[in-house]
Amino acid sequence: MVFGITSVVLIIALNMRLTFGRYLSHLPEEKRKVNSENFKGYVRWIVCWKKSFLKLSRWDRCLNYLIAWGKKNYPGWTVWVFYALVLSYAYLALSGLIFAWFVPRGLYGFPLLLHVAAGALFAACLSIILFLKARVYLPEKIAAGNQSQSRPDFYCPLLNKTFPRPYLQAAAFWTFAVAGFLLAASTLGSMLPYFHYPAQIFFFNLHRWSALASVLSVSLSLDSMIE
Amino acid sequence: MERLDENKIESRKIAGKSLWSAAFLVLGIIVFIFATLNLSRLLEGRNSKKSGPEIKLKVEEKSDWSGSQVSPLHRIPLMDEFNQKIVPAAPDSLPFSTRYTCAPCHDYDKISGGTHFNLRQRPAVDRRSEPWFLVDEKTGVQLPVSFQSYPGFWLPEKLGISSWQFVTLFGRNLNGGGPGEPTTEEQTPDSRWNVSGHLEINCLGCHNKSPLQDHSEWVKQVMRQNFRWAATAASGLGEVIGMASRLPATWDIIDGPNPDDHEWAVVPQVKYNQNLFDSRNNAILDLPQPEDSRCLACHSVSPRQAKSKAAIDRDVHLQAGLKCVDCHRNDLSHEMVRGFEGEKLSRSSLKAQDFSCAGCHLGQKPEKGGYGFTGRLGAPRPAHKGIPKVHFERLACTVCHSGLLPEKEPQAVYTSRANRLGIFGKARWTSEYPVIVEPVFVREKDKKIYPERMMWPAFWAKKKGKDLVPIDSQEVLAAASEVINLKENVASLLNCLIPLAEEGFYPAVIISDYLFEPNVDGGLDARPLEKTTPVGKAGKDKFILVQVKEAEIKPLLFDFNPEEPPPGVEDKILNLLQNLKQLAGGRQPVYVIGKYAYRITEGYLDKAEKVGEPAAEPEIVWQEKENFLPLLSDFQVRNLAALGPGPEILTEEQIFLVLKKMSEVKPQPEIVYVTAGFVFSLGKEGKLKASRHPSAAAISWPLAHNVRPAQQALGKNGCTDCHSLSSKIFFGKVKASSPLKTSYRESKLGADLMKTGPLFQFLFGFTFLVRPAFKLLLAACLLLMGLILLVVMMRITRKIAGFQEGQQKPESRS
């Protein structure tokens, strides 16, 4: 229950924060404040935006954007690795979260079989992507490439600091990588005949919370991807 | 230089501070995750707790226990049912009454509410246990009877079984009390409680350590309806002769023995063994906690395929030195702990969960892997390595650890109560019916899977609207005895042929590939003929009369010259024909040899020329008017050939004929026969029709023993013990057993009983073929990712330290 509530709250909270920030960035500089008027406008904006997803054209545009982004950032055959990663992760996240939230028994049956199969694909793709892109997201590379960007810096109220967008991208990337690593590790650990029952429970919880971390990092990454 | 060193020291301090910040950040994240995990456990634990604690001992209720762990040697006077002290040396002593003998110290009324005695008052939420079985091997009846109201279990009241009938039918495995001590309202016209006395709670049946305690003696006395004497005889305190079953219904204990009858209707009498009493006529009894043999008399199970006791492994707990009562405990209330998860005791002061599998092996919070003190009674704590937690949520412990190891099909077993095990005497008590199979894995209402024992009811019933109501099998026997008593009739015929057999040989008949011989019970035993016998095998629908002495088989009918018969032969033929005349039923037995026929005419053997062609071989026939009919009818030959050595006892032809006869006698209500998951009735085209009905469905009940050692648990050899393409668990078929030889047998797939799709299990089993490759792939990915992450972590760490150094460099230059 705690996982369900926490995951829903965190995902909604983060996405609200990101979309609110995006909404504010459309406003003139002087009007970028956190007040009720802006919040109402944000709600209207969100509703319109979500409504647009009722149309297939919006999905088409999203897909095209994703494909274009993938081709731009992953040249040659590596783009297929990226697509495989995206598709497998989409299924993993959806199946995992839906069953975790709405089915008391948890993931079972054919969705579980597909989840495991998709997990294998995800692990392989993530390893390749990490191998290809780790250098891009190294701190010195991020600092060196910290140039002009179309969107304002990201302000983190927790640390009371403003971070350049590339830092956010890097943080999202590495969070996703670590979460993916833990997801795979917890899966492998539960399948090995070396760990006793309390360890199985630990792996299960590790898998869940790592999945949540990966979903949050994907939200951050999507925010960074979309101009 | 000094400035440089100072700068270095300064930068190291700053780097150290940064490192500490990073460390605190990491620690904070770990604490957050830890706190969240524990909070979730706490909340889940609160949610999983069911409402209502176990019954608490009332403050004002005093415990009967003295505090000692030693059971005292009992030197106590025995009291009879009139609460008079028994003098063992006195003639015509009455049997002792546990109600008055044990009662001064032990609350009899409180004990009578215990599990073994309160059959009628079992709580509705109590888990299903093995029912009683009403069995009639002649009419093919195996009907589950129980006071528990579950689908497929028949209440005695619904079957018209009174307390008296219940005790006479099942008293062999009753401990007394319950239906054995009926109230005045429960007395029925057929009961003979005044003659037999009540079947009181037999305390000694469980608690007597004496080697003279004999369960078989108890059974013998109960079968003789010597209810009030049974406990005395079974304990060995005295010998009991006489049979209450032969006494008139008006007899009462006050009437005493009948001095005029010392042979037939002998009043039961007790002759006490005075060596077991002291000088003050007190019985000396050693009454500790029950020994295992007392429990196993009624609660043992053995596989049918086991040829000897040595082939069976005992329960691992018994092997480890535990006794049955170490787990299945009770206080004075005698409400036994059964030990299943979720058990609730309503009258006991004990906590049931302490004695379940998890209670001893995992301690507290078994759903979390066990906390606190485990290892009760030396129970090893299971590691359960490599088993995903879903198994502990969806499977009972007994799935992997109890019962027989699964095969392609469940195995047939004998149980003490159903098949009358553990009763010894000259006759063999073990019955072939009912046929119970195990293990069958079934998903129960709590969505957990349990290993169970299963059987298919078989009974004759009348249609009452949409329902089927069992009828007394005696009605069926009375209506169609010549159809039902097939084997008995043939056995009688064969016994009539004894005069023709040589010394030491007995008549038998070869039909198809089997040899049928009469047995001591008046039926037929059949054995397959492995090799070609000297007399050959009978062709289809034919029979050969033979004589048998152990393994030697010879023809029964021998050829001789009827015109010059050897001495003694005609005497044999005369005896034979006289025997057969008693079974003739309007026909005349004839011995035909060559062109002559021997008959009995006016009490004398008459040899006359046979009408028609001479017989090629000697034969015994029935003459009905001008026709000669074979000794065994086509019906008898055909059905015996179909039945063979069994285990079935009825054929479809027999069922059809019985139903037809019953419909002729009484067209309404319609009579049907239920077996193997089908209902057989007369079809419109004059054939037998098989259809489905809920009453025909199989019944099952969870099993818990024998528990196998950990090395024999399912999963010991890996996941493929259960999850594979050819899994016996999921793809094994449970086929209905039946007293009827029929192709209509319900068949259930293991996956269907567990309510899990066979296709899913097939695919899931398939994944285990590629699982090793999957693990290798994951391991390789983890290795690669881990290395990259490690390198990055090291660079970041160096960067954090070096970044501060880099920042300081411009200051140091200035």
mmCIF file with all atom_site columns, N, CA, C and O in Angstrom, chain B residues 194-222:
data_model
loop_
_atom_site.group_PDB
_atom_site.id
_atom_site.type_symbol
_atom_site.label_atom_id
_atom_site.label_alt_id
_atom_site.label_comp_id
_atom_site.label_asym_id
_atom_site.label_entity_id
_atom_site.label_seq_id
_atom_site.pdbx_PDB_ins_code
_atom_site.Cartn_x
_atom_site.Cartn_y
_atom_site.Cartn_z
_atom_site.occupancy
_atom_site.B_iso_or_equiv
_atom_site.pdbx_formal_charge
_atom_site.auth_seq_id
_atom_site.auth_comp_id
_atom_site.auth_asym_id
_atom_site.auth_atom_id
_atom_site.pdbx_PDB_model_num
ATOM 1   N N  . ASN B 1 194 ? -30.799 -49.742 24.499 1.00 0.00 ? 194 ASN B N  1
ATOM 2   C CA . ASN B 1 194 ? -31.066 -50.386 25.788 1.00 0.00 ? 194 ASN B CA 1
ATOM 3   C C  . ASN B 1 194 ? -30.334 -51.723 25.872 1.00 0.00 ? 194 ASN B C  1
ATOM 4   O O  . ASN B 1 194 ? -29.956 -52.167 26.942 1.00 0.00 ? 194 ASN B O  1
ATOM 5   N N  . VAL B 1 195 ? -30.132 -52.379 24.741 1.00 0.00 ? 195 VAL B N  1
ATOM 6   C CA . VAL B 1 195 ? -29.451 -53.678 24.733 1.00 0.00 ? 195 VAL B CA 1
ATOM 7   C C  . VAL B 1 195 ? -27.940 -53.471 24.748 1.00 0.00 ? 195 VAL B C  1
ATOM 8   O O  . VAL B 1 195 ? -27.229 -54.047 25.568 1.00 0.00 ? 195 VAL B O  1
ATOM 9   N N  . SER B 1 196 ? -27.482 -52.618 23.858 1.00 0.00 ? 196 SER B N  1
ATOM 10  C CA . SER B 1 196 ? -26.029 -52.469 23.678 1.00 0.00 ? 196 SER B CA 1
ATOM 11  C C  . SER B 1 196 ? -25.404 -51.508 24.657 1.00 0.00 ? 196 SER B C  1
ATOM 12  O O  . SER B 1 196 ? -24.209 -51.556 24.897 1.00 0.00 ? 196 SER B O  1
ATOM 13  N N  . GLY B 1 197 ? -26.204 -50.619 25.178 1.00 0.00 ? 197 GLY B N  1
ATOM 14  C CA . GLY B 1 197 ? -25.628 -49.560 26.002 1.00 0.00 ? 197 GLY B CA 1
ATOM 15  C C  . GLY B 1 197 ? -25.082 -48.454 25.111 1.00 0.00 ? 197 GLY B C  1
ATOM 16  O O  . GLY B 1 197 ? -25.035 -48.579 23.885 1.00 0.00 ? 197 GLY B O  1
ATOM 17  N N  . HIS B 1 198 ? -24.720 -47.369 25.755 1.00 0.00 ? 198 HIS B N  1
ATOM 18  C CA . HIS B 1 198 ? -24.136 -46.266 25.009 1.00 0.00 ? 198 HIS B CA 1
ATOM 19  C C  . HIS B 1 198 ? -22.659 -46.522 24.757 1.00 0.00 ? 198 HIS B C  1
ATOM 20  O O  . HIS B 1 198 ? -21.978 -47.204 25.534 1.00 0.00 ? 198 HIS B O  1
ATOM 21  N N  . LEU B 1 199 ? -22.213 -45.926 23.651 1.00 0.00 ? 199 LEU B N  1
ATOM 22  C CA . LEU B 1 199 ? -20.779 -46.005 23.353 1.00 0.00 ? 199 LEU B CA 1
ATOM 23  C C  . LEU B 1 199 ? -20.136 -44.761 23.951 1.00 0.00 ? 199 LEU B C  1
ATOM 24  O O  . LEU B 1 199 ? -20.082 -43.709 23.326 1.00 0.00 ? 199 LEU B O  1
ATOM 25  N N  . GLU B 1 200 ? -19.707 -44.909 25.215 1.00 0.00 ? 200 GLU B N  1
ATOM 26  C CA . GLU B 1 200 ? -19.138 -43.744 25.897 1.00 0.00 ? 200 GLU B CA 1
ATOM 27  C C  . GLU B 1 200 ? -17.763 -43.411 25.327 1.00 0.00 ? 200 GLU B C  1
ATOM 28  O O  . GLU B 1 200 ? -17.148 -44.224 24.635 1.00 0.00 ? 200 GLU B O  1
ATOM 29  N N  . ILE B 1 201 ? -17.296 -42.241 25.684 1.00 0.00 ? 201 ILE B N  1
ATOM 30  C CA . ILE B 1 201 ? -15.945 -41.830 25.273 1.00 0.00 ? 201 ILE B CA 1
ATOM 31  C C  . ILE B 1 201 ? -14.951 -42.854 25.810 1.00 0.00 ? 201 ILE B C  1
ATOM 32  O O  . ILE B 1 201 ? -14.946 -43.161 27.004 1.00 0.00 ? 201 ILE B O  1
ATOM 33  N N  . ASN B 1 202 ? -14.147 -43.385 24.920 1.00 0.00 ? 202 ASN B N  1
ATOM 34  C CA . ASN B 1 202 ? -13.185 -44.398 25.321 1.00 0.00 ? 202 ASN B CA 1
ATOM 35  C C  . ASN B 1 202 ? -11.845 -43.724 25.607 1.00 0.00 ? 202 ASN B C  1
ATOM 36  O O  . ASN B 1 202 ? -10.980 -43.624 24.752 1.00 0.00 ? 202 ASN B O  1
ATOM 37  N N  . CYS B 1 203 ? -11.729 -43.241 26.840 1.00 0.00 ? 203 CYS B N  1
ATOM 38  C CA . CYS B 1 203 ? -10.505 -42.536 27.229 1.00 0.00 ? 203 CYS B CA 1
ATOM 39  C C  . CYS B 1 203 ? -9.277  -43.422 27.043 1.00 0.00 ? 203 CYS B C  1
ATOM 40  O O  . CYS B 1 203 ? -8.232  -42.975 26.581 1.00 0.00 ? 203 CYS B O  1
ATOM 41  N N  . LEU B 1 204 ? -9.416  -44.691 27.418 1.00 0.00 ? 204 LEU B N  1
ATOM 42  C CA . LEU B 1 204 ? -8.265  -45.581 27.345 1.00 0.00 ? 204 LEU B CA 1
ATOM 43  C C  . LEU B 1 204 ? -7.860  -45.849 25.903 1.00 0.00 ? 204 LEU B C  1
ATOM 44  O O  . LEU B 1 204 ? -6.715  -46.188 25.629 1.00 0.00 ? 204 LEU B O  1
ATOM 45  N N  . GLY B 1 205 ? -8.788  -45.696 24.986 1.00 0.00 ? 205 GLY B N  1
ATOM 46  C CA . GLY B 1 205 ? -8.464  -45.940 23.589 1.00 0.00 ? 205 GLY B CA 1
ATOM 47  C C  . GLY B 1 205 ? -7.299  -45.102 23.104 1.00 0.00 ? 205 GLY B C  1
ATOM 48  O O  . GLY B 1 205 ? -6.534  -45.513 22.242 1.00 0.00 ? 205 GLY B O  1
ATOM 49  N N  . CYS B 1 206 ? -7.154  -43.904 23.654 1.00 0.00 ? 206 CYS B N  1
ATOM 50  C CA . CYS B 1 206 ? -6.036  -43.042 23.291 1.00 0.00 ? 206 CYS B CA 1
ATOM 51  C C  . CYS B 1 206 ? -4.960  -43.037 24.362 1.00 0.00 ? 206 CYS B C  1
ATOM 52  O O  . CYS B 1 206 ? -3.772  -43.025 24.056 1.00 0.00 ? 206 CYS B O  1
ATOM 53  N N  . HIS B 1 207 ? -5.376  -43.047 25.616 1.00 0.00 ? 207 HIS B N  1
ATOM 54  C CA . HIS B 1 207 ? -4.437  -42.744 26.701 1.00 0.00 ? 207 HIS B CA 1
ATOM 55  C C  . HIS B 1 207 ? -3.809  -43.962 27.367 1.00 0.00 ? 207 HIS B C  1
ATOM 56  O O  . HIS B 1 207 ? -2.884  -43.788 28.160 1.00 0.00 ? 207 HIS B O  1
ATOM 57  N N  . ASN B 1 208 ? -4.270  -45.147 27.050 1.00 0.00 ? 208 ASN B N  1
ATOM 58  C CA . ASN B 1 208 ? -3.754  -46.321 27.737 1.00 0.00 ? 208 ASN B CA 1
ATOM 59  C C  . ASN B 1 208 ? -2.436  -46.763 27.127 1.00 0.00 ? 208 ASN B C  1
ATOM 60  O O  . ASN B 1 208 ? -2.349  -47.089 25.942 1.00 0.00 ? 208 ASN B O  1
ATOM 61  N N  . LYS B 1 209 ? -1.392  -46.777 27.953 1.00 0.00 ? 209 LYS B N  1
ATOM 62  C CA . LYS B 1 209 ? -0.083  -47.162 27.439 1.00 0.00 ? 209 LYS B CA 1
ATOM 63  C C  . LYS B 1 209 ? 0.108   -48.678 27.449 1.00 0.00 ? 209 LYS B C  1
ATOM 64  O O  . LYS B 1 209 ? 1.044   -49.202 26.861 1.00 0.00 ? 209 LYS B O  1
ATOM 65  N N  . SER B 1 210 ? -0.805  -49.372 28.113 1.00 0.00 ? 210 SER B N  1
ATOM 66  C CA . SER B 1 210 ? -0.636  -50.818 28.257 1.00 0.00 ? 210 SER B CA 1
ATOM 67  C C  . SER B 1 210 ? -0.541  -51.489 26.898 1.00 0.00 ? 210 SER B C  1
ATOM 68  O O  . SER B 1 210 ? -1.293  -51.160 25.981 1.00 0.00 ? 210 SER B O  1
ATOM 69  N N  . PRO B 1 211 ? 0.354   -52.468 26.741 1.00 0.00 ? 211 PRO B N  1
ATOM 70  C CA . PRO B 1 211 ? 0.430   -53.199 25.467 1.00 0.00 ? 211 PRO B CA 1
ATOM 71  C C  . PRO B 1 211 ? -0.800  -54.056 25.217 1.00 0.00 ? 211 PRO B C  1
ATOM 72  O O  . PRO B 1 211 ? -0.979  -54.574 24.124 1.00 0.00 ? 211 PRO B O  1
ATOM 73  N N  . LEU B 1 212 ? -1.669  -54.177 26.228 1.00 0.00 ? 212 LEU B N  1
ATOM 74  C CA . LEU B 1 212 ? -2.887  -54.954 26.033 1.00 0.00 ? 212 LEU B CA 1
ATOM 75  C C  . LEU B 1 212 ? -3.973  -54.162 25.318 1.00 0.00 ? 212 LEU B C  1
ATOM 76  O O  . LEU B 1 212 ? -4.990  -54.720 24.896 1.00 0.00 ? 212 LEU B O  1
ATOM 77  N N  . GLN B 1 213 ? -3.769  -52.849 25.191 1.00 0.00 ? 213 GLN B N  1
ATOM 78  C CA . GLN B 1 213 ? -4.773  -52.036 24.502 1.00 0.00 ? 213 GLN B CA 1
ATOM 79  C C  . GLN B 1 213 ? -4.835  -52.473 23.048 1.00 0.00 ? 213 GLN B C  1
ATOM 80  O O  . GLN B 1 213 ? -3.831  -52.460 22.335 1.00 0.00 ? 213 GLN B O  1
ATOM 81  N N  . ASP B 1 214 ? -6.015  -52.873 22.579 1.00 0.00 ? 214 ASP B N  1
ATOM 82  C CA . ASP B 1 214 ? -6.135  -53.508 21.264 1.00 0.00 ? 214 ASP B CA 1
ATOM 83  C C  . ASP B 1 214 ? -7.284  -52.878 20.471 1.00 0.00 ? 214 ASP B C  1
ATOM 84  O O  . ASP B 1 214 ? -8.455  -53.028 20.826 1.00 0.00 ? 214 ASP B O  1
ATOM 85  N N  . HIS B 1 215 ? -6.927  -52.198 19.406 1.00 0.00 ? 215 HIS B N  1
ATOM 86  C CA . HIS B 1 215 ? -7.947  -51.566 18.574 1.00 0.00 ? 215 HIS B CA 1
ATOM 87  C C  . HIS B 1 215 ? -8.823  -52.607 17.887 1.00 0.00 ? 215 HIS B C  1
ATOM 88  O O  . HIS B 1 215 ? -10.036 -52.416 17.724 1.00 0.00 ? 215 HIS B O  1
ATOM 89  N N  . SER B 1 216 ? -8.222  -53.720 17.505 1.00 0.00 ? 216 SER B N  1
ATOM 90  C CA . SER B 1 216 ? -8.993  -54.760 16.830 1.00 0.00 ? 216 SER B CA 1
ATOM 91  C C  . SER B 1 216 ? -10.072 -55.320 17.748 1.00 0.00 ? 216 SER B C  1
ATOM 92  O O  . SER B 1 216 ? -11.172 -55.665 17.299 1.00 0.00 ? 216 SER B O  1
ATOM 93  N N  . GLU B 1 217 ? -9.755  -55.403 19.031 1.00 0.00 ? 217 GLU B N  1
ATOM 94  C CA . GLU B 1 217 ? -10.747 -55.893 19.996 1.00 0.00 ? 217 GLU B CA 1
ATOM 95  C C  . GLU B 1 217 ? -11.906 -54.904 20.098 1.00 0.00 ? 217 GLU B C  1
ATOM 96  O O  . GLU B 1 217 ? -13.073 -55.288 20.195 1.00 0.00 ? 217 GLU B O  1
ATOM 97  N N  . TRP B 1 218 ? -11.556 -53.616 20.086 1.00 0.00 ? 218 TRP B N  1
ATOM 98  C CA . TRP B 1 218 ? -12.599 -52.577 20.086 1.00 0.00 ? 218 TRP B CA 1
ATOM 99  C C  . TRP B 1 218 ? -13.526 -52.782 18.887 1.00 0.00 ? 218 TRP B C  1
ATOM 100 O O  . TRP B 1 218 ? -14.756 -52.757 19.030 1.00 0.00 ? 218 TRP B O  1
ATOM 101 N N  . VAL B 1 219 ? -12.944 -52.986 17.721 1.00 0.00 ? 219 VAL B N  1
ATOM 102 C CA . VAL B 1 219 ? -13.742 -53.152 16.506 1.00 0.00 ? 219 VAL B CA 1
ATOM 103 C C  . VAL B 1 219 ? -14.635 -54.379 16.625 1.00 0.00 ? 219 VAL B C  1
ATOM 104 O O  . VAL B 1 219 ? -15.819 -54.354 16.293 1.00 0.00 ? 219 VAL B O  1
ATOM 105 N N  . LYS B 1 220 ? -14.046 -55.448 17.127 1.00 0.00 ? 220 LYS B N  1
ATOM 106 C CA . LYS B 1 220 ? -14.808 -56.688 17.254 1.00 0.00 ? 220 LYS B CA 1
ATOM 107 C C  . LYS B 1 220 ? -16.013 -56.480 18.170 1.00 0.00 ? 220 LYS B C  1
ATOM 108 O O  . LYS B 1 220 ? -17.132 -56.898 17.857 1.00 0.00 ? 220 LYS B O  1
ATOM 109 N N  . GLN B 1 221 ? -15.789 -55.813 19.288 1.00 0.00 ? 221 GLN B N  1
ATOM 110 C CA . GLN B 1 221 ? -16.889 -55.610 20.245 1.00 0.00 ? 221 GLN B CA 1
ATOM 111 C C  . GLN B 1 221 ? -17.955 -54.674 19.671 1.00 0.00 ? 221 GLN B C  1
ATOM 112 O O  . GLN B 1 221 ? -19.148 -54.882 19.859 1.00 0.00 ? 221 GLN B O  1
ATOM 113 N N  . VAL B 1 222 ? -17.514 -53.654 18.978 1.00 0.00 ? 222 VAL B N  1
ATOM 114 C CA . VAL B 1 222 ? -18.486 -52.719 18.389 1.00 0.00 ? 222 VAL B CA 1
ATOM 115 C C  . VAL B 1 222 ? -19.291 -53.413 17.302 1.00 0.00 ? 222 VAL B C  1
ATOM 116 O O  . VAL B 1 222 ? -20.499 -53.211 17.183 1.00 0.00 ? 222 VAL B O  1
#
